[in-house]
Short mmCIF file of C-alpha atoms in Angstrom, two decimals:
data_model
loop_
_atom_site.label_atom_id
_atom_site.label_comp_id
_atom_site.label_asym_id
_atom_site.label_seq_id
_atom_site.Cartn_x
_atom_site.Cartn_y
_atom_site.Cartn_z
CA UNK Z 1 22.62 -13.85 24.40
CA UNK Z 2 21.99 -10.62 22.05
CA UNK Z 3 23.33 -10.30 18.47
CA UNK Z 4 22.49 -7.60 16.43
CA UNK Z 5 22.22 -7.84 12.57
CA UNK Z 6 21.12 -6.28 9.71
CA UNK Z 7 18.54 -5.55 7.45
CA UNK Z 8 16.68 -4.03 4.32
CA UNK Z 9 13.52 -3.68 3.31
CA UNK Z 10 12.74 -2.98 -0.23
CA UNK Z 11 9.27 -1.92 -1.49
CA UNK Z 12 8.64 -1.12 -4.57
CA UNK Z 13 5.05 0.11 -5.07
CA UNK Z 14 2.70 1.18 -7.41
CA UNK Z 15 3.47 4.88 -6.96
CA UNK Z 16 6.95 4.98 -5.49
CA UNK Z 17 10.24 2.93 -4.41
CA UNK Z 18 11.47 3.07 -0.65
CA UNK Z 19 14.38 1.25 1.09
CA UNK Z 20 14.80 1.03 5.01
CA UNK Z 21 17.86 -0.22 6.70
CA UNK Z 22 17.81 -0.88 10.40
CA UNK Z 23 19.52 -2.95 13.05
CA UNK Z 24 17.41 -5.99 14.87
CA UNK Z 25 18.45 -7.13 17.99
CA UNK Z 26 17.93 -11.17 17.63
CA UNK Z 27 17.74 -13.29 21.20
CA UNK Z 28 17.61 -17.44 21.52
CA UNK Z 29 14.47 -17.30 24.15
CA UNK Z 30 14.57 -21.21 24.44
CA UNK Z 31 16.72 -22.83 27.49
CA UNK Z 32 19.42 -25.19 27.24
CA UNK Z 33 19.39 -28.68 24.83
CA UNK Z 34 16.01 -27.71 23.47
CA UNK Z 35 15.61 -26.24 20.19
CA UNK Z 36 16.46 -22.45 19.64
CA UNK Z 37 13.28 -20.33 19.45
CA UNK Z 38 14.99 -16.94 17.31
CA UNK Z 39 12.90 -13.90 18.42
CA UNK Z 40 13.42 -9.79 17.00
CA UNK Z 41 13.78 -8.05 20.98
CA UNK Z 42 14.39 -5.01 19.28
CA UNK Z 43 14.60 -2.67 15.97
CA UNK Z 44 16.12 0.44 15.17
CA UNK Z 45 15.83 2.23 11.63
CA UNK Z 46 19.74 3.18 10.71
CA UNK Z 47 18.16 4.79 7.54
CA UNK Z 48 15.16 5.58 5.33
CA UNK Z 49 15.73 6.55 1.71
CA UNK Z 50 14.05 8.98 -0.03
CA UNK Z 51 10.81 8.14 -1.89
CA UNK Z 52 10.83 7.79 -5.23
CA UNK Z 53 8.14 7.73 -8.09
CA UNK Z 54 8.25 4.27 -9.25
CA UNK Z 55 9.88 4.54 -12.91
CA UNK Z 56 7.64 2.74 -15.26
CA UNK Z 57 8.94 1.91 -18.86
CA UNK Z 58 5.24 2.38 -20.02
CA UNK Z 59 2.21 1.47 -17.87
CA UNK Z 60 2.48 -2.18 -18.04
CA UNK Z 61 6.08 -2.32 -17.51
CA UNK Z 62 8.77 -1.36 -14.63
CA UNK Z 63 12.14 0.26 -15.56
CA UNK Z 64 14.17 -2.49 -14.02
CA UNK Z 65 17.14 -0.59 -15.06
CA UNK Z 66 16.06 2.67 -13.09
CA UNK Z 67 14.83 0.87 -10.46
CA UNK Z 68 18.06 -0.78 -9.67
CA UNK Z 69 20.14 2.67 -9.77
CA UNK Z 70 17.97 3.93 -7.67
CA UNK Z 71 18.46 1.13 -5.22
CA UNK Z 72 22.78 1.12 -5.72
CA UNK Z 73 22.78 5.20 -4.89
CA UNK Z 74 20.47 4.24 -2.24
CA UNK Z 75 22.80 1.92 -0.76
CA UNK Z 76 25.79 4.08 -1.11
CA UNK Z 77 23.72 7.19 0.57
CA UNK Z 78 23.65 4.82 3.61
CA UNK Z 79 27.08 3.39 3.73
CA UNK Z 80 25.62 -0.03 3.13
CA UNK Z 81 26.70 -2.92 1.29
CA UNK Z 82 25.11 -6.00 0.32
CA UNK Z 83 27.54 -8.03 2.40
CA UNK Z 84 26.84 -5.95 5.25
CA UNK Z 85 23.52 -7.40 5.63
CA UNK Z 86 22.45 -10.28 7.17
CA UNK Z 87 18.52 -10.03 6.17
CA UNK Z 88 15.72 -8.34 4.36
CA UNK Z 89 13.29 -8.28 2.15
CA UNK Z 90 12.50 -7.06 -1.87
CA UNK Z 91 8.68 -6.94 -1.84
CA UNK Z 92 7.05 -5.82 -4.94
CA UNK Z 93 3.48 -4.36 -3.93
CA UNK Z 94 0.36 -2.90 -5.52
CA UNK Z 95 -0.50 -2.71 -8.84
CA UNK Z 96 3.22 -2.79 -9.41
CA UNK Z 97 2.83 -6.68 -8.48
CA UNK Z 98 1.14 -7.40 -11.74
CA UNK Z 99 3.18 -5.41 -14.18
CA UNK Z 100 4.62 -7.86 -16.64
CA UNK Z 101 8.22 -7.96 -15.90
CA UNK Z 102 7.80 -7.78 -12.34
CA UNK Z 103 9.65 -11.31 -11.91
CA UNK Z 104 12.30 -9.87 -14.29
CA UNK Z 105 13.04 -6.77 -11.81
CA UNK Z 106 13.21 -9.00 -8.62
CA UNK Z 107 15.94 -11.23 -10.60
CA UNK Z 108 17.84 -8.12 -11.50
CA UNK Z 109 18.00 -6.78 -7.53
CA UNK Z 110 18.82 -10.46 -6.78
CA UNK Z 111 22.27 -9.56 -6.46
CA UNK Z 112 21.55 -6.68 -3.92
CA UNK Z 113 19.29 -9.07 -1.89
CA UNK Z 114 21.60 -12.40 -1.51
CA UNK Z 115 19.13 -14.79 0.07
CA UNK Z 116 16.33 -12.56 1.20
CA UNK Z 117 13.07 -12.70 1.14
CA UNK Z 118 12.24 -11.74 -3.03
CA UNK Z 119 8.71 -11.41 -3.56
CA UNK Z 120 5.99 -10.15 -5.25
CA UNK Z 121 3.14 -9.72 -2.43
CA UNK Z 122 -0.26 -10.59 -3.48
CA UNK Z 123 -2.92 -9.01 -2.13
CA UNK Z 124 -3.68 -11.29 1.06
CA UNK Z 125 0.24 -10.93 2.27
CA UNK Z 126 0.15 -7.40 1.24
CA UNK Z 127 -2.81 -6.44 3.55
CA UNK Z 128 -1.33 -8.56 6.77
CA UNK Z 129 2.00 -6.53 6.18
CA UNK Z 130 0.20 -3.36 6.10
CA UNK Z 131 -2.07 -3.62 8.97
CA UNK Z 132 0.56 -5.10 11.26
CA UNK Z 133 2.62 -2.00 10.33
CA UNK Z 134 -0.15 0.22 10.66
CA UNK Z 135 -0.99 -1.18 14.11
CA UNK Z 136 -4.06 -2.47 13.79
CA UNK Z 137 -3.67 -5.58 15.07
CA UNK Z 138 -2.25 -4.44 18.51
CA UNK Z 139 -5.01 -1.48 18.62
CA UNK Z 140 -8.13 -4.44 18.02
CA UNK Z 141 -6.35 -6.65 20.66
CA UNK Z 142 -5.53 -3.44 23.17
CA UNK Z 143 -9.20 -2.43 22.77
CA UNK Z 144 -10.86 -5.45 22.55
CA UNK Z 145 -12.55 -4.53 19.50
CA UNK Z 146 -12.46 -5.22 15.94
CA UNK Z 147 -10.23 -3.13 13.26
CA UNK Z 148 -9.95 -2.76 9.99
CA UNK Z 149 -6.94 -1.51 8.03
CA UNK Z 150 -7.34 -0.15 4.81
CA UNK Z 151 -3.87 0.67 3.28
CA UNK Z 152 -4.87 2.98 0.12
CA UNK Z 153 -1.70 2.96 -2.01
CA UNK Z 154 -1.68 4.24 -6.03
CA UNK Z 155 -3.22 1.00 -7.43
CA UNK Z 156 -4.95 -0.65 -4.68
CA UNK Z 157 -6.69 -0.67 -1.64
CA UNK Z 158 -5.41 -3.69 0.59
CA UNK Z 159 -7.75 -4.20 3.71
CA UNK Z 160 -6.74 -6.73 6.54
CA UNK Z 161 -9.20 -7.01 9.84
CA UNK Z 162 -8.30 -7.88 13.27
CA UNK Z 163 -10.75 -9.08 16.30
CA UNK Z 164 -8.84 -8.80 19.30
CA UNK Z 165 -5.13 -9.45 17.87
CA UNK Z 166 -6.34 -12.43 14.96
CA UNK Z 167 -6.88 -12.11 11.90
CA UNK Z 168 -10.54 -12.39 11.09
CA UNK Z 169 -10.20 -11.66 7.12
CA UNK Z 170 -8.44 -9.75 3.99
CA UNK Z 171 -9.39 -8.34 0.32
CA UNK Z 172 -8.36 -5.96 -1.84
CA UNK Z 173 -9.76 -3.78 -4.56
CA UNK Z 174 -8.50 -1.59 -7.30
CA UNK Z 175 -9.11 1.41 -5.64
CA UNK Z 176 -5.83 3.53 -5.54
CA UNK Z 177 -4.65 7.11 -6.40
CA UNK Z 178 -2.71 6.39 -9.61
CA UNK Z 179 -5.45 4.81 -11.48
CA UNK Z 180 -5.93 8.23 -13.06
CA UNK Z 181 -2.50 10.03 -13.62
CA UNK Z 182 -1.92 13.51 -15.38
CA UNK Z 183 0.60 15.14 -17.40
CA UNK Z 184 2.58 18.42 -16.78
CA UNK Z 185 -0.02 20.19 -19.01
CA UNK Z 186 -3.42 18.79 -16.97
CA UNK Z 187 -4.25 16.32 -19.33
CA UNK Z 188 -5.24 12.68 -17.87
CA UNK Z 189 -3.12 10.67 -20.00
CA UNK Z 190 -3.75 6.82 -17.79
CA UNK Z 191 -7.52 5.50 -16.71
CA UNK Z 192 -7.62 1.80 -15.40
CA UNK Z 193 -9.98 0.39 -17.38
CA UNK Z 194 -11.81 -0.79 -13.68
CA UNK Z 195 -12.05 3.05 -12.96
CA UNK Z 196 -13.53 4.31 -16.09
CA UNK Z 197 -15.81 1.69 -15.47
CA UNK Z 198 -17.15 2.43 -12.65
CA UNK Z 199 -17.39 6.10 -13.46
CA UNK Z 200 -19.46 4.94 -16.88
CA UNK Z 201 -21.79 3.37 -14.48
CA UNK Z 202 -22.48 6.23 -12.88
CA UNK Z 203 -22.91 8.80 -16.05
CA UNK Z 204 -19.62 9.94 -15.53
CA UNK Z 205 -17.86 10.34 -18.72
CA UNK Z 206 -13.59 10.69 -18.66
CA UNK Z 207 -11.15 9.79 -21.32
CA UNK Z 208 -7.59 10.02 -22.10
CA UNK Z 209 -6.72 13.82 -23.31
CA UNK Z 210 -9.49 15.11 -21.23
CA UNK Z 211 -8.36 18.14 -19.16
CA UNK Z 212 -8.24 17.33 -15.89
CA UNK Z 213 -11.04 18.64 -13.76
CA UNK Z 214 -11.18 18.94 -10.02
CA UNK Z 215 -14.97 18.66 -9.71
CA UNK Z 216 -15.03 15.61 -12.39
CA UNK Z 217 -12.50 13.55 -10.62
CA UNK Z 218 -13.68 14.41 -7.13
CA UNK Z 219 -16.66 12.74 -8.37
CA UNK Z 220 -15.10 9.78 -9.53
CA UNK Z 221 -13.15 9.90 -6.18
CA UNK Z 222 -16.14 9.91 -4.31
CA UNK Z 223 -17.83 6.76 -5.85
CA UNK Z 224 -14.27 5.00 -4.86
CA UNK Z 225 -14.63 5.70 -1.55
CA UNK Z 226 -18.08 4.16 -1.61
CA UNK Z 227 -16.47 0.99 -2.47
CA UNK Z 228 -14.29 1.19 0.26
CA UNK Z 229 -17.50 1.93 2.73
CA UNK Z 230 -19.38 -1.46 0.81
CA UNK Z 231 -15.97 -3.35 1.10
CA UNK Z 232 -15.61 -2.90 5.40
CA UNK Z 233 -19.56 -3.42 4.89
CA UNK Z 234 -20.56 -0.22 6.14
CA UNK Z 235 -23.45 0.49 2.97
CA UNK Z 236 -25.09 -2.16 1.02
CA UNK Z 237 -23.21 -3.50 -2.03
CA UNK Z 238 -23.75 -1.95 -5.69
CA UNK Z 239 -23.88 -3.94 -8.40
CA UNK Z 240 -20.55 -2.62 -9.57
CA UNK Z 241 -19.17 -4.11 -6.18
CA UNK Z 242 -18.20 -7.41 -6.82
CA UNK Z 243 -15.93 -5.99 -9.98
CA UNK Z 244 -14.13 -4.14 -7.82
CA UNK Z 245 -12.14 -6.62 -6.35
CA UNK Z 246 -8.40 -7.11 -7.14
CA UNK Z 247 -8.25 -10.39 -9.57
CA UNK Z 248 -11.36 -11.44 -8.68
CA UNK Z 249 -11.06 -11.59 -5.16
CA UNK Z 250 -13.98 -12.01 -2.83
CA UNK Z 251 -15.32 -9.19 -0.37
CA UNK Z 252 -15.10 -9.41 3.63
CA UNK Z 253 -17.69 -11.18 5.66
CA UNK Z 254 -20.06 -9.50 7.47
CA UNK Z 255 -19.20 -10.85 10.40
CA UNK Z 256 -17.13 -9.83 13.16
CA UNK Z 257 -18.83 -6.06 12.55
CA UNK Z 258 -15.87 -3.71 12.03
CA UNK Z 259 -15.84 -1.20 14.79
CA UNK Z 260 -12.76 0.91 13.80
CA UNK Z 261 -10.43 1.66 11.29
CA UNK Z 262 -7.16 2.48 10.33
CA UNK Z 263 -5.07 3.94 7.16
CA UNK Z 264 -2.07 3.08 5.92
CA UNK Z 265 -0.19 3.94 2.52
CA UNK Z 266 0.20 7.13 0.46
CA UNK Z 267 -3.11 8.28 -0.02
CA UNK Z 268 -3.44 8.03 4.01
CA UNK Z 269 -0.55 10.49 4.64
CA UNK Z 270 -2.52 13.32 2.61
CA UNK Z 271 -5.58 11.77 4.57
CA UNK Z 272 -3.94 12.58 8.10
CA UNK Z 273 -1.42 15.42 7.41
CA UNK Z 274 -3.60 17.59 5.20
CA UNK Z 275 -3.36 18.99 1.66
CA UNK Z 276 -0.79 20.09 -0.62
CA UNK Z 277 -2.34 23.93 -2.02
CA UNK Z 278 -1.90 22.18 -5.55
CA UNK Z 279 -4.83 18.74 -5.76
CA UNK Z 280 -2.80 17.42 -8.93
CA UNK Z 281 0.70 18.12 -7.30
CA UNK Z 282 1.51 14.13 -7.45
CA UNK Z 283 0.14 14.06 -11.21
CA UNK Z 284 -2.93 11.91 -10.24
CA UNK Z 285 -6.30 11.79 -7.90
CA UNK Z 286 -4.79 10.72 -4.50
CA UNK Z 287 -5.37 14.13 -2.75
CA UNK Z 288 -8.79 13.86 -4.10
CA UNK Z 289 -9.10 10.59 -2.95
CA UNK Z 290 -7.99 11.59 0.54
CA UNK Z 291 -10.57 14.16 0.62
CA UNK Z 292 -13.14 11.75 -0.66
CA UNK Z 293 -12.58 9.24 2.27
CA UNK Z 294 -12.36 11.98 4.88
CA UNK Z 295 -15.64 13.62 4.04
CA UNK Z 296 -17.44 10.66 2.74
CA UNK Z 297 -20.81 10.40 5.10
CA UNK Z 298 -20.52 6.83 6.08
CA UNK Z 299 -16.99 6.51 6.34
CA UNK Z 300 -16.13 9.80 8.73
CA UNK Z 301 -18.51 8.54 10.95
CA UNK Z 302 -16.31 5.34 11.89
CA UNK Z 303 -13.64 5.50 14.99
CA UNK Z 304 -10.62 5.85 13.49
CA UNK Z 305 -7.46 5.24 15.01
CA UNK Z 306 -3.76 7.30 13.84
#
């Protein structure tokens, strides 16, 4: 027997805020007088929000305030409201996930979320999600190959890899768009300390108040995709590698050998659907870090699955 519910998802991510409401089709699969087995037969999106920059206080803390208004006119764009909904989840992602009122912004949306799922995803859940969204697990299991997903978002680069449909390993590194944002007047005015870094390491010299330059940053852009071709061990590690890791987490093994690769997150839409005319149009390096990872030698040069 069919019942249809539903549902919300709430990410809130380094760079921007999303909801998604949609209807799941739920089915008991298990016979008569033995326990109910509960399985999703089907899902339809009802409605996707618009995406929002995610409104920061300063850059250590999130605008819990703004972040909930966002989410109420959200809500009452769809016709939704919280009683209407049987599940869901509030997932805090990214860089986002370490901000230091993060647990103070999933209390405040409590109220919106009843008894869902209220998390902050660290980086190990984060990459599953985003690879099983992505695909990549049905495309390594459909090809009989392994995949790699590598879901570039503002903060982070989450990377989950799948041999034939399991999951063979995950890791994540602070590679991300937003880890070098610019004002209205073309002034960087944010550097992760990680990023500036690894430019220093490589004679690259930026600082807060610099202008921003195209042919500086693409630099900069370009050494962060060579952690990403060292992290699906596709070139030999640097010894800047092993800092790259998100809160000291450890790199993939070398074995099963990756043999394609997908992208998910924001810095993979400018990757597939192309360029805006303006490279700083989002106020920080993602378009040049698209363009990095789409032209870097090692890394174009890898099957790579839409």
């Amino acid at each position: 027997m069919h019942e249809i519910i539903k549902s919300v998802g709430i990410d809130i991510g380094t760079s921007t805020t999303q909801l998604i409401f949609s209807e799941l089709t739920i089915e008991n699969e298990a016979s008569n007088y033995v326990v109910p087995r509960i399985n999703i037969v089907d899902k339809k999106v009802t409605y996707r929000s618009k995406i929002y920059f995610t409104p920061l206080l300063d850059q250590k803390t999130i605008d819990a305030e703004k972040v909930k208004e966002i989410i109420e006119k959200e809500y009452q764009d769809a016709g939704m409201k919280p009683e209407d909904l049987s599940t869901g989840a509030v997932i805090i992602t990214g860089e986002t996930a370490r901000k230091q009122n993060a647990n103070v912004v999933l209390d405040t949306l409590s109220n919106l979320a009843g008894g869902f799922v209220v998390a902050t995803a660290g980086p190990d859940l984060e990459s599953v999600l985003s690879a099983r969204g992505a695909g990549a697990d049905k495309l390594s299991k459909e090809h009989r190959e392994t995949v790699a997903n590598l879901d570039i978002g503002g903060g982070t680069s989450n990377i989950a890899v799948f041999q034939n449909g399991i999951l063979r390993g995950t890791s994540c590194l602070d590679v991300g768009g937003r880890l070098i944002k610019i004002d209205e007047n073309g002034k960087i005015y944010y550097i992760f300390p990680g990023t500036k870094e690894l430019a220093k390491a490589h004679g690259i010299e930026i600082n807060v108040g610099d202008t921003a330059k195209e042919e500086t940053l693409m630099k900069v852009c370009e050494l962060m995709a060579d952690q990403l071709a060292q992290a699906i061990n596709k070139e030999p590690a640097d010894e800047m590698h092993s800092r790259m890791y998100t809160n000291q987490g450890k790199r993939l093994k070398e074995e099963p050998v990756i043999n394609a690769v997908t992208y998910s997150g924001g810095v993979a839409s400018v990757y597939y659907e192309g360029e805006p005319a303006d490279v700083f149009a989002y106020h920080d390096v993602g378009v040049l870090l698209a363009r990095a990872i789409k032209n870097h030698p090692v890394l174009k040069t890898v099957p790579t699955y839409q």
